[in-house]
CSV table of C-alpha atoms and ligand atoms in Angstrom, one decimal:
chain,number,residue,atom,x,y,z
Y,1,MET,CA,0.0,0.0,0.0
Y,2,LYS,CA,1.1,3.5,-0.7
Y,3,ASN,CA,0.5,6.5,1.5
Y,4,CYS,CA,-3.1,7.4,0.6
Y,5,VAL,CA,-5.6,10.1,1.3
Y,6,VAL,CA,-9.3,9.2,1.3
Y,7,VAL,CA,-11.5,12.1,0.6
Y,8,GLY,CA,-15.2,12.6,-0.1
Y,9,ALA,CA,-15.6,13.7,-3.7
Y,10,GLN,CA,-19.1,15.1,-3.4
Y,11,TRP,CA,-21.0,16.7,-0.5
Y,12,GLY,CA,-20.1,14.2,2.2
Y,13,ASP,CA,-21.7,10.9,3.1
Y,14,GLU,CA,-20.2,9.1,0.0
Y,15,GLY,CA,-19.4,5.9,1.9
Y,16,LYS,CA,-15.9,6.9,3.0
Y,17,ALA,CA,-16.3,4.8,6.1
Y,18,LYS,CA,-16.3,1.5,4.2
Y,19,ILE,CA,-13.4,2.5,1.9
Y,20,THR,CA,-11.4,3.9,4.8
Y,21,ASP,CA,-12.1,0.7,6.7
Y,22,LEU,CA,-10.9,-1.4,3.8
Y,23,LEU,CA,-7.7,0.5,3.3
Y,24,ALA,CA,-7.0,0.8,7.0
Y,25,GLN,CA,-6.4,-3.0,7.1
Y,26,ASN,CA,-3.0,-2.4,5.4
Y,27,ALA,CA,-2.2,0.9,7.1
Y,28,ASP,CA,0.0,1.4,10.1
Y,29,LEU,CA,-0.8,5.0,10.9
Y,30,ILE,CA,-4.2,6.6,10.3
Y,31,ILE,CA,-4.5,10.3,10.5
Y,32,ARG,CA,-7.7,12.3,10.6
Y,33,TYR,CA,-6.8,15.7,9.3
Y,34,GLN,CA,-9.8,18.0,9.4
Y,35,GLY,CA,-13.4,18.6,10.6
Y,36,GLY,CA,-14.8,17.5,13.9
Y,37,CYS,CA,-17.8,15.7,15.2
Y,38,ASN,CA,-19.9,17.1,12.3
Y,39,ALA,CA,-18.8,13.9,10.5
Y,40,GLY,CA,-20.5,10.5,11.0
Y,41,HIS,CA,-19.1,7.1,10.0
Y,42,THR,CA,-20.9,3.8,10.5
Y,43,VAL,CA,-18.8,0.7,10.6
Y,44,VAL,CA,-19.9,-2.9,11.2
Y,45,ALA,CA,-17.2,-5.0,12.9
Y,46,HIS,CA,-17.1,-7.8,15.5
Y,47,GLY,CA,-20.8,-8.3,14.8
Y,48,LYS,CA,-21.6,-4.8,16.1
Y,49,THR,CA,-22.4,-1.4,14.6
Y,50,PHE,CA,-20.1,1.4,15.6
Y,51,LYS,CA,-20.8,5.1,14.9
Y,52,PHE,CA,-17.8,7.3,14.7
Y,53,HIS,CA,-17.6,11.0,14.5
Y,54,LEU,CA,-14.0,11.9,15.2
Y,55,ILE,CA,-12.0,8.9,16.1
Y,56,PRO,CA,-10.6,7.0,13.0
Y,57,SER,CA,-12.6,3.8,12.7
Y,58,GLY,CA,-9.2,2.0,12.1
Y,59,ILE,CA,-9.0,1.9,16.0
Y,60,LEU,CA,-11.2,-1.2,15.7
Y,61,TYR,CA,-8.3,-3.2,14.2
Y,62,GLY,CA,-6.5,-2.9,17.6
Y,63,ASN,CA,-3.0,-2.6,16.0
Y,64,LYS,CA,-3.0,0.8,14.3
Y,65,ILE,CA,-1.9,4.2,15.5
Y,66,CYS,CA,-4.9,6.5,15.0
Y,67,PHE,CA,-3.8,10.1,15.2
Y,68,ILE,CA,-6.3,13.0,15.4
Y,69,GLY,CA,-4.3,15.8,13.7
Y,70,ASN,CA,-3.8,19.5,14.2
Y,71,GLY,CA,-6.4,20.3,11.5
Y,72,THR,CA,-9.3,19.0,13.5
Y,73,VAL,CA,-11.6,20.6,16.0
Y,74,ILE,CA,-12.7,18.6,19.0
Y,75,LEU,CA,-15.8,18.9,21.1
Y,76,PRO,CA,-14.5,17.3,24.3
Y,77,GLU,CA,-17.8,16.0,25.6
Y,78,TYR,CA,-18.4,14.2,22.2
Y,79,PHE,CA,-14.9,12.9,22.2
Y,80,GLN,CA,-15.5,11.5,25.7
Y,81,GLN,CA,-18.8,9.9,24.6
Y,82,GLU,CA,-17.1,8.2,21.7
Y,83,ILE,CA,-14.3,6.9,24.0
Y,84,ASP,CA,-16.9,5.6,26.5
Y,85,GLY,CA,-18.8,3.8,23.7
Y,86,LEU,CA,-15.6,2.1,22.5
Y,87,LYS,CA,-14.5,1.2,26.1
Y,88,GLN,CA,-17.8,-0.4,26.7
Y,89,GLU,CA,-17.1,-2.7,23.8
Y,90,ASN,CA,-13.6,-3.4,25.1
Y,91,ILE,CA,-11.9,-1.8,22.1
Y,92,ASP,CA,-8.2,-1.3,22.7
Y,93,LEU,CA,-7.5,2.5,22.7
Y,94,SER,CA,-3.8,2.3,23.3
Y,95,GLY,CA,-3.2,3.4,19.7
Y,96,LEU,CA,-5.3,6.6,19.9
Y,97,LYS,CA,-3.3,9.8,19.9
Y,98,VAL,CA,-4.5,13.4,19.8
Y,99,SER,CA,-2.4,16.3,18.5
Y,100,PRO,CA,-1.8,19.0,21.1
Y,101,LEU,CA,-2.4,21.4,18.2
Y,102,ALA,CA,-6.0,20.3,17.5
Y,103,SER,CA,-8.5,23.0,18.3
Y,104,ILE,CA,-11.0,22.7,21.1
Y,105,THR,CA,-14.7,23.4,20.6
Y,106,MET,CA,-15.8,25.4,23.7
Y,107,PRO,CA,-19.4,25.7,24.8
Y,108,TRP,CA,-19.7,29.1,23.3
Y,109,HIS,CA,-18.9,27.7,19.8
Y,110,THR,CA,-21.9,25.4,19.8
Y,111,GLU,CA,-24.0,28.2,21.2
Y,112,ILE,CA,-22.9,30.6,18.5
Y,113,ASP,CA,-23.5,28.0,15.8
Y,114,GLY,CA,-27.0,27.4,17.0
Y,115,GLN,CA,-27.8,31.0,17.4
Y,116,SER,CA,-26.4,32.0,14.0
Y,117,GLU,CA,-28.5,29.4,12.3
Y,118,ARG,CA,-31.6,30.4,14.2
Y,119,THR,CA,-31.2,34.1,13.2
Y,120,ALA,CA,-29.7,33.7,9.8
Y,121,GLY,CA,-32.9,33.8,7.8
Y,122,LYS,CA,-32.1,33.3,4.1
Y,123,GLY,CA,-28.4,33.0,5.0
Y,124,LYS,CA,-28.9,29.7,6.9
Y,125,ILE,CA,-26.3,27.2,6.1
Y,126,GLY,CA,-28.0,24.1,7.6
Y,127,THR,CA,-24.9,23.3,9.8
Y,128,THR,CA,-24.7,20.3,12.1
Y,129,LYS,CA,-24.7,22.8,15.0
Y,130,LYS,CA,-21.6,21.2,16.5
Y,131,GLY,CA,-19.8,24.5,16.7
Y,132,ILE,CA,-17.5,23.7,13.7
Y,133,GLY,CA,-17.6,27.1,12.0
Y,134,PRO,CA,-17.2,29.2,15.2
Y,135,THR,CA,-14.3,27.0,16.4
Y,136,TYR,CA,-12.4,27.5,13.1
Y,137,THR,CA,-13.3,31.2,13.1
Y,138,ASP,CA,-11.6,31.6,16.4
Y,139,LYS,CA,-8.6,29.5,15.3
Y,140,MET,CA,-8.1,31.9,12.4
Y,141,GLN,CA,-8.8,35.0,14.5
Y,142,ARG,CA,-6.1,33.6,16.8
Y,143,ILE,CA,-8.3,33.5,19.9
Y,144,GLY,CA,-8.8,29.7,19.9
Y,145,LEU,CA,-7.7,27.2,22.5
Y,146,LYS,CA,-5.7,24.1,21.5
Y,147,VAL,CA,-5.6,20.8,23.3
Y,148,GLY,CA,-2.0,21.4,24.4
Y,149,ASP,CA,-3.0,24.7,26.1
Y,150,LEU,CA,-4.9,22.6,28.7
Y,151,TYR,CA,-1.6,21.4,30.3
Y,152,SER,CA,0.1,24.7,31.1
Y,153,GLU,CA,-1.7,26.6,33.9
Y,154,THR,CA,0.2,29.9,33.4
Y,155,ALA,CA,-0.1,29.9,29.6
Y,156,LEU,CA,-3.8,29.0,29.8
Y,157,SER,CA,-4.4,31.8,32.3
Y,158,GLU,CA,-2.6,34.3,30.1
Y,159,LYS,CA,-4.4,33.2,27.0
Y,160,LEU,CA,-7.8,33.4,28.7
Y,161,ASP,CA,-7.0,37.0,29.7
Y,162,ILE,CA,-6.8,37.8,26.0
Y,163,ILE,CA,-9.5,35.5,24.7
Y,164,LEU,CA,-12.3,36.1,27.2
Y,165,PRO,CA,-12.8,39.9,26.9
Y,166,VAL,CA,-13.0,39.5,23.1
Y,167,LYS,CA,-15.3,36.5,23.2
Y,168,ASN,CA,-17.6,37.8,25.9
Y,169,LYS,CA,-18.0,41.1,24.0
Y,170,GLN,CA,-19.0,39.1,20.9
Y,171,LEU,CA,-21.3,36.8,22.9
Y,172,LYS,CA,-23.1,39.7,24.4
Y,173,GLU,CA,-23.2,42.2,21.7
Y,174,LEU,CA,-23.4,40.1,18.5
Y,175,TYR,CA,-25.3,37.1,19.7
Y,176,ASP,CA,-27.2,38.1,22.8
Y,177,LEU,CA,-25.7,35.0,24.5
Y,178,LYS,CA,-24.4,34.2,28.0
Y,179,THR,CA,-20.9,35.3,28.8
Y,180,TYR,CA,-18.2,33.3,30.7
Y,181,THR,CA,-16.1,34.1,33.8
Y,182,LYS,CA,-12.4,33.1,33.8
Y,183,GLU,CA,-13.1,30.8,36.8
Y,184,GLU,CA,-15.9,29.0,34.9
Y,185,VAL,CA,-13.6,28.4,31.9
Y,186,LEU,CA,-10.7,27.3,34.0
Y,187,GLU,CA,-13.0,24.7,35.7
Y,188,LEU,CA,-14.1,23.5,32.2
Y,189,CYS,CA,-10.5,23.3,31.0
Y,190,LYS,CA,-9.5,21.2,34.1
Y,191,LYS,CA,-12.3,18.7,33.1
Y,192,TYR,CA,-11.1,18.8,29.4
Y,193,ALA,CA,-7.5,18.2,30.4
Y,194,GLU,CA,-8.6,15.0,32.1
Y,195,ILE,CA,-10.6,13.9,29.1
Y,196,PHE,CA,-7.6,14.3,26.8
Y,197,ARG,CA,-4.8,13.3,29.2
Y,198,PRO,CA,-4.5,9.6,28.2
Y,199,TYR,CA,-4.4,10.5,24.5
Y,200,VAL,CA,-2.7,13.8,24.0
Y,201,CYS,CA,0.6,13.1,22.1
Y,202,PHE,CA,3.2,15.7,22.8
Y,203,GLU,CA,5.7,13.4,21.1
Y,204,TRP,CA,3.9,13.7,17.8
Y,205,GLN,CA,7.0,14.9,15.9
Y,206,GLU,CA,8.8,11.7,16.9
Y,207,LEU,CA,5.8,9.6,16.0
Y,208,LEU,CA,5.5,11.1,12.5
Y,209,ARG,CA,9.3,11.1,12.0
Y,210,ASN,CA,9.7,7.5,13.0
Y,211,ALA,CA,6.8,6.3,10.9
Y,212,LYS,CA,8.5,7.9,7.9
Y,213,LYS,CA,11.9,6.4,8.7
Y,214,GLU,CA,10.4,3.0,9.2
Y,215,ASN,CA,8.4,3.3,6.0
Y,216,LYS,CA,5.1,2.8,7.7
Y,217,LYS,CA,2.0,3.0,5.6
Y,218,VAL,CA,-0.1,6.1,6.3
Y,219,LEU,CA,-3.8,6.6,5.6
Y,220,PHE,CA,-5.0,10.1,5.8
Y,221,GLU,CA,-8.7,10.1,6.6
Y,222,GLY,CA,-10.8,13.0,5.3
Y,223,ALA,CA,-14.3,14.0,6.5
Y,224,GLN,CA,-17.1,15.8,4.6
Y,225,GLY,CA,-16.4,16.2,0.9
Y,226,VAL,CA,-14.6,18.3,-1.7
Y,227,MET,CA,-17.8,20.2,-2.5
Y,228,LEU,CA,-18.1,21.3,1.2
Y,229,ASP,CA,-14.5,22.6,1.2
Y,230,VAL,CA,-14.3,26.1,2.5
Y,231,ASP,CA,-12.1,27.2,-0.5
Y,232,PHE,CA,-13.5,25.1,-3.3
Y,233,GLY,CA,-17.0,24.1,-2.3
Y,234,THR,CA,-20.3,25.7,-2.9
Y,235,TYR,CA,-19.3,28.7,-0.6
Y,236,PRO,CA,-20.9,29.9,1.6
Y,237,PHE,CA,-22.8,26.6,1.9
Y,238,VAL,CA,-19.8,24.7,3.0
Y,239,THR,CA,-18.1,23.5,6.1
Y,240,SER,CA,-15.2,25.5,7.6
Y,241,SER,CA,-12.2,23.3,6.8
Y,242,ASN,CA,-10.4,21.8,3.8
Y,243,PRO,CA,-11.4,18.2,3.0
Y,244,VAL,CA,-9.5,18.4,-0.3
Y,245,GLY,CA,-6.5,16.1,-0.7
Y,246,GLY,CA,-4.2,19.0,0.0
Y,247,GLY,CA,-5.8,19.5,3.3
Y,248,ALA,CA,-4.2,16.2,4.5
Y,249,ALA,CA,-0.8,17.9,4.4
Y,250,VAL,CA,-1.9,21.0,6.3
Y,251,GLY,CA,-3.9,19.1,8.9
Y,252,SER,CA,-1.6,16.2,9.7
Y,253,GLY,CA,2.0,17.4,10.2
Y,254,TYR,CA,3.3,15.7,7.0
Y,255,GLY,CA,4.2,17.5,3.8
Y,256,PRO,CA,2.6,16.9,0.4
Y,257,LYS,CA,5.5,14.7,-0.7
Y,258,GLU,CA,4.4,12.0,1.8
Y,259,ILE,CA,1.2,11.5,-0.1
Y,260,ASP,CA,1.3,9.0,-3.0
Y,261,GLU,CA,-2.3,8.8,-3.9
Y,262,VAL,CA,-5.7,10.5,-3.3
Y,263,ILE,CA,-8.8,8.3,-3.6
Y,264,GLY,CA,-12.0,10.2,-4.0
Y,265,VAL,CA,-15.1,8.4,-2.8
Y,266,ALA,CA,-18.2,9.2,-4.7
Y,267,LYS,CA,-21.7,7.6,-4.9
Y,268,ALA,CA,-23.2,6.5,-8.2
Y,269,TYR,CA,-25.7,9.3,-7.5
Y,270,VAL,CA,-25.4,12.5,-5.4
Y,271,THR,CA,-26.7,13.4,-2.0
Y,272,ARG,CA,-26.5,16.5,0.1
Y,273,VAL,CA,-27.7,17.5,3.6
Y,274,GLY,CA,-28.2,21.1,4.7
Y,275,GLU,CA,-28.8,24.1,2.4
Y,276,GLY,CA,-27.0,25.1,-0.8
Y,277,PRO,CA,-27.1,24.6,-4.5
Y,278,PHE,CA,-27.5,21.1,-6.0
Y,279,VAL,CA,-28.2,21.3,-9.8
Y,280,THR,CA,-29.1,17.6,-10.3
Y,281,GLU,CA,-31.4,17.4,-7.2
Y,282,LEU,CA,-34.5,15.3,-7.9
Y,283,GLU,CA,-37.6,16.6,-6.1
Y,284,ASP,CA,-39.8,13.9,-7.5
Y,285,GLU,CA,-40.5,10.2,-7.0
Y,286,ILE,CA,-37.1,9.1,-8.4
Y,287,GLY,CA,-35.4,11.2,-5.7
Y,288,THR,CA,-37.5,9.6,-3.1
Y,289,LEU,CA,-36.8,6.2,-4.5
Y,290,ILE,CA,-33.0,6.7,-4.4
Y,291,GLN,CA,-33.4,8.1,-0.8
Y,292,GLU,CA,-35.3,4.9,0.2
Y,293,ILE,CA,-33.2,2.3,-1.5
Y,294,GLY,CA,-30.0,4.1,-0.5
Y,295,HIS,CA,-31.1,4.7,3.1
Y,296,GLU,CA,-30.2,8.3,2.8
Y,297,PHE,CA,-30.5,9.7,6.3
Y,298,GLY,CA,-27.7,11.5,8.2
Y,299,VAL,CA,-25.7,9.6,10.8
Y,300,THR,CA,-25.0,12.8,12.9
Y,301,THR,CA,-28.3,14.6,12.6
Y,302,GLY,CA,-30.7,12.0,11.2
Y,303,ARG,CA,-31.8,14.5,8.5
Y,304,PRO,CA,-33.1,13.1,5.2
Y,305,ARG,CA,-30.5,13.6,2.5
Y,306,ARG,CA,-31.4,15.4,-0.7
Y,307,CYS,CA,-30.8,13.1,-3.7
Y,308,GLY,CA,-30.1,13.5,-7.4
Y,309,TRP,CA,-28.4,12.0,-10.5
Y,310,PHE,CA,-24.7,11.7,-10.8
Y,311,ASP,CA,-23.2,15.1,-11.6
Y,312,ALA,CA,-20.1,14.8,-13.8
Y,313,VAL,CA,-19.6,18.5,-14.0
Y,314,THR,CA,-19.1,18.9,-10.2
Y,315,MET,CA,-17.2,15.6,-10.0
Y,316,ARG,CA,-14.8,16.5,-12.7
Y,317,TYR,CA,-14.1,19.7,-10.8
Y,318,ALA,CA,-13.7,17.7,-7.6
Y,319,CYS,CA,-11.1,15.4,-9.3
Y,320,LEU,CA,-9.1,18.5,-10.1
Y,321,VAL,CA,-9.2,20.5,-6.9
Y,322,GLY,CA,-9.4,17.5,-4.7
Y,323,GLY,CA,-6.2,16.2,-6.3
Y,324,LEU,CA,-7.8,12.8,-7.0
Y,325,THR,CA,-5.7,10.1,-8.5
Y,326,SER,CA,-8.6,7.6,-8.6
Y,327,ILE,CA,-12.2,7.2,-7.6
Y,328,ALA,CA,-14.0,4.7,-5.4
Y,329,LEU,CA,-17.5,4.5,-6.6
Y,330,THR,CA,-20.0,3.4,-4.0
Y,331,LYS,CA,-23.7,2.4,-3.9
Y,332,ILE,CA,-23.9,1.5,-7.6
Y,333,ASP,CA,-26.2,-1.4,-6.6
Y,334,VAL,CA,-28.9,1.2,-5.7
Y,335,PHE,CA,-29.5,1.3,-9.4
Y,336,ASP,CA,-30.0,-2.5,-9.8
Y,337,ASN,CA,-33.7,-2.1,-10.7
Y,338,PHE,CA,-33.5,1.1,-12.7
Y,339,ASP,CA,-34.4,0.9,-16.4
Y,340,GLU,CA,-32.4,4.0,-17.2
Y,341,ILE,CA,-29.8,6.0,-15.4
Y,342,LYS,CA,-28.9,9.6,-16.0
Y,343,ILE,CA,-25.6,11.3,-15.9
Y,344,CYS,CA,-25.3,15.1,-15.9
Y,345,LYS,CA,-22.6,16.0,-18.3
Y,346,ALA,CA,-23.1,19.8,-18.6
Y,347,TYR,CA,-25.1,22.6,-17.2
Y,348,LYS,CA,-27.4,24.9,-19.2
Y,349,ASP,CA,-28.1,28.4,-18.1
Y,350,ILE,CA,-31.9,28.9,-18.6
Y,351,ARG,CA,-31.5,32.7,-19.0
Y,352,ASP,CA,-29.3,32.6,-22.2
Y,353,GLY,CA,-28.8,28.9,-23.0
Y,354,GLN,CA,-25.1,29.1,-22.2
Y,355,ILE,CA,-23.6,25.6,-21.7
Y,356,TYR,CA,-21.1,24.9,-18.9
Y,357,TYR,CA,-18.8,21.9,-19.1
Y,358,ASP,CA,-16.6,23.3,-16.4
Y,359,TYR,CA,-18.1,23.9,-12.9
Y,360,PRO,CA,-19.2,27.5,-12.5
Y,361,THR,CA,-17.7,28.6,-9.1
Y,362,ASP,CA,-20.2,31.5,-8.7
Y,363,VAL,CA,-22.8,29.4,-6.9
Y,364,PHE,CA,-25.4,32.3,-7.0
Y,365,ILE,CA,-26.0,31.5,-10.6
Y,366,HIS,CA,-26.7,27.8,-9.9
Y,367,LYS,CA,-30.4,28.5,-9.5
Y,368,TYR,CA,-30.5,29.4,-13.2
Y,369,LEU,CA,-28.7,26.2,-14.2
Y,370,GLU,CA,-30.4,23.0,-15.3
Y,371,PRO,CA,-28.6,19.7,-15.9
Y,372,VAL,CA,-27.9,18.4,-19.4
Y,373,TYR,CA,-28.4,14.7,-19.1
Y,374,GLU,CA,-27.0,11.7,-21.0
Y,375,ILE,CA,-29.2,8.6,-20.5
Y,376,MET,CA,-27.7,5.2,-20.0
Y,377,GLU,CA,-29.5,1.9,-20.1
Y,378,GLY,CA,-29.8,0.2,-16.8
Y,379,TRP,CA,-28.7,-3.4,-16.1
Y,380,CYS,CA,-31.8,-4.5,-14.2
Y,381,GLU,CA,-30.1,-7.3,-12.3
Y,382,ASP,CA,-28.7,-7.9,-8.8
Y,383,ILE,CA,-25.0,-7.0,-8.7
Y,384,THR,CA,-24.5,-7.2,-5.0
Y,385,LYS,CA,-22.8,-10.6,-5.3
Y,386,VAL,CA,-20.4,-9.7,-8.1
Y,387,ARG,CA,-16.8,-9.7,-7.0
Y,388,LYS,CA,-14.9,-9.2,-10.3
Y,389,TYR,CA,-15.1,-6.3,-12.6
Y,390,GLU,CA,-15.5,-8.5,-15.7
Y,391,ASP,CA,-18.5,-10.2,-14.1
Y,392,LEU,CA,-20.5,-7.0,-13.9
Y,393,PRO,CA,-23.3,-6.7,-16.4
Y,394,ARG,CA,-22.3,-5.1,-19.7
Y,395,ASN,CA,-24.5,-2.0,-19.1
Y,396,CYS,CA,-23.0,-1.5,-15.7
Y,397,ARG,CA,-19.5,-1.6,-17.1
Y,398,ARG,CA,-20.6,0.8,-19.8
Y,399,TYR,CA,-21.9,3.2,-17.2
Y,400,LEU,CA,-18.6,3.0,-15.2
Y,401,GLU,CA,-16.5,3.5,-18.3
Y,402,ARG,CA,-18.5,6.5,-19.4
Y,403,LEU,CA,-18.0,8.0,-16.0
Y,404,GLU,CA,-14.2,7.5,-16.3
Y,405,GLN,CA,-14.3,9.2,-19.7
Y,406,LEU,CA,-16.2,12.2,-18.5
Y,407,LEU,CA,-14.2,12.5,-15.3
Y,408,GLU,CA,-10.8,11.8,-17.0
Y,409,THR,CA,-9.9,9.9,-13.8
Y,410,PRO,CA,-9.9,6.1,-13.3
Y,411,ILE,CA,-12.3,4.3,-11.1
Y,412,SER,CA,-10.2,2.0,-8.9
Y,413,ILE,CA,-12.8,0.6,-6.6
Y,414,VAL,CA,-16.5,-0.3,-7.1
Y,415,SER,CA,-18.6,-0.9,-4.0
Y,416,VAL,CA,-21.7,-3.1,-4.6
Y,417,GLY,CA,-23.0,-3.3,-1.0
Y,418,PRO,CA,-22.2,-2.3,2.5
Y,419,ASP,CA,-20.1,-5.3,3.5
Y,420,ARG,CA,-16.3,-5.4,3.1
Y,421,GLU,CA,-16.5,-8.3,0.7
Y,422,GLN,CA,-18.9,-6.5,-1.5
Y,423,THR,CA,-16.0,-4.6,-3.2
Y,424,ILE,CA,-14.5,-4.9,-6.6
Y,425,PHE,CA,-10.9,-3.7,-7.0
Y,426,LYS,CA,-10.7,-2.7,-10.6
Y,427,ASN,CA,-7.0,-2.8,-11.4
Z,501,LIG,P1,-20.9,22.3,9.6
Z,501,LIG,O1,-19.8,21.5,9.1
Z,501,LIG,O2,-21.6,21.8,10.8
Z,501,LIG,O3,-20.5,23.8,9.8
Z,501,LIG,O4,-22.0,22.4,8.4
Z,501,LIG,C1,-21.8,23.0,7.2
Z,501,LIG,C2,-22.4,22.3,6.1
Z,501,LIG,O5,-21.7,21.0,5.9
Z,501,LIG,C3,-23.8,21.8,6.2
Z,501,LIG,O6,-24.5,21.8,5.0
Z,501,LIG,C4,-23.8,20.4,6.8
Z,501,LIG,O7,-24.9,19.7,6.5
Z,501,LIG,C5,-22.6,19.9,6.0
Z,501,LIG,N1,-21.8,18.8,6.6
Z,501,LIG,C6,-21.0,18.9,7.6
Z,501,LIG,N2,-20.5,17.7,7.9
Z,501,LIG,C7,-21.0,16.8,7.1
Z,501,LIG,C8,-20.9,15.4,6.8
Z,501,LIG,O8,-20.1,14.7,7.5
Z,501,LIG,N3,-21.6,14.9,5.8
Z,501,LIG,C9,-22.4,15.6,5.0
Z,501,LIG,N4,-22.6,16.9,5.2
Z,501,LIG,C10,-21.9,17.5,6.2
């Protein structure tokens, strides 16, 4: 195995958990590089279902180092819940490490997230309300707390003297929310220090350097998806971090040269939760059918996911900006009973008929865009038991090959069901 990044290539929920789980088998070190508990991964192992938000699911193997990198934001109470759940199942957590540079989501971050969404009117993002945006905002404003800060009393005290006056002013004047005393926050920080104590890895430089020297295999685990990237996604309807392949270097402690490949996980159709443009969205019975067959409901929020046909315009863009070297296509079996399957190969502006083959990054024009579809014949048979590419029905292979052509990127993995075995490695 080469050092590999797994990224979502659409708007999240592409089935990264299964692909990550598969690749984690051969990895020594797994690094989560961005996001926080806004993500939700479901993995079935040891006959049980595990739901992960922040901790890499590779922890279930028991012999991997799972490192939560500097690019992440951690809500301590959620982290504790995840730890407790794993401990209850007797999962060995000795390989779990947290970067002292990871940012902490404080109570005011979740409160601001909730309040901003409630009062945003048309500007509502549809966030997961886990304080993600406000935590990254403070990191960038340089008034955030990092995990390592919890272990130096004097530094923490000095930082809070700078942070709290700014934060309290914002909380009161901008958001009409409760303010915090220094004593209150110090108490909270004591509690947080205990939560992280067994996992915080001050020796992370040694960890990464040794892994490199010993030629250990590294899997970089991304959350959300390229189209939710704060730089390249459908801004402002995005998350506040960089899920793109390049984000792995910024959020882990390794440089770009340590990355050999970037696998983008995409569904054979598209889903989205929260607000924001979605040109191929189906608000009809086909959308509902895909939602039902694909069980498209969020792991973190339980919200039904919006569904639509595969969007090759967006995906081709995701291949470029996400740095994808290949694609893992999931949930293609959802189409097993479809007579025909559509692929959006261009957008048409209804105002002047202009055709877009390249993704228009000004998302405010997306409401004027309609998909230009190519219709492919379905295969109308059960493919969930197929294990070799050449055994897939001809129309299914034609569909995959057409996607590769449109995306100018190879498909390396095809997933035909939720189980590990229901996977076809193409090359
Ligand atoms: P936030 O990350 O909670 O700030 O939410 C910003 C946007 O990203 C919203 O549209 C969320 O629904 C979306 N989002 C965040 N995390 C995920 C995820 O793991 N899967 C799918 N959508 C997500």
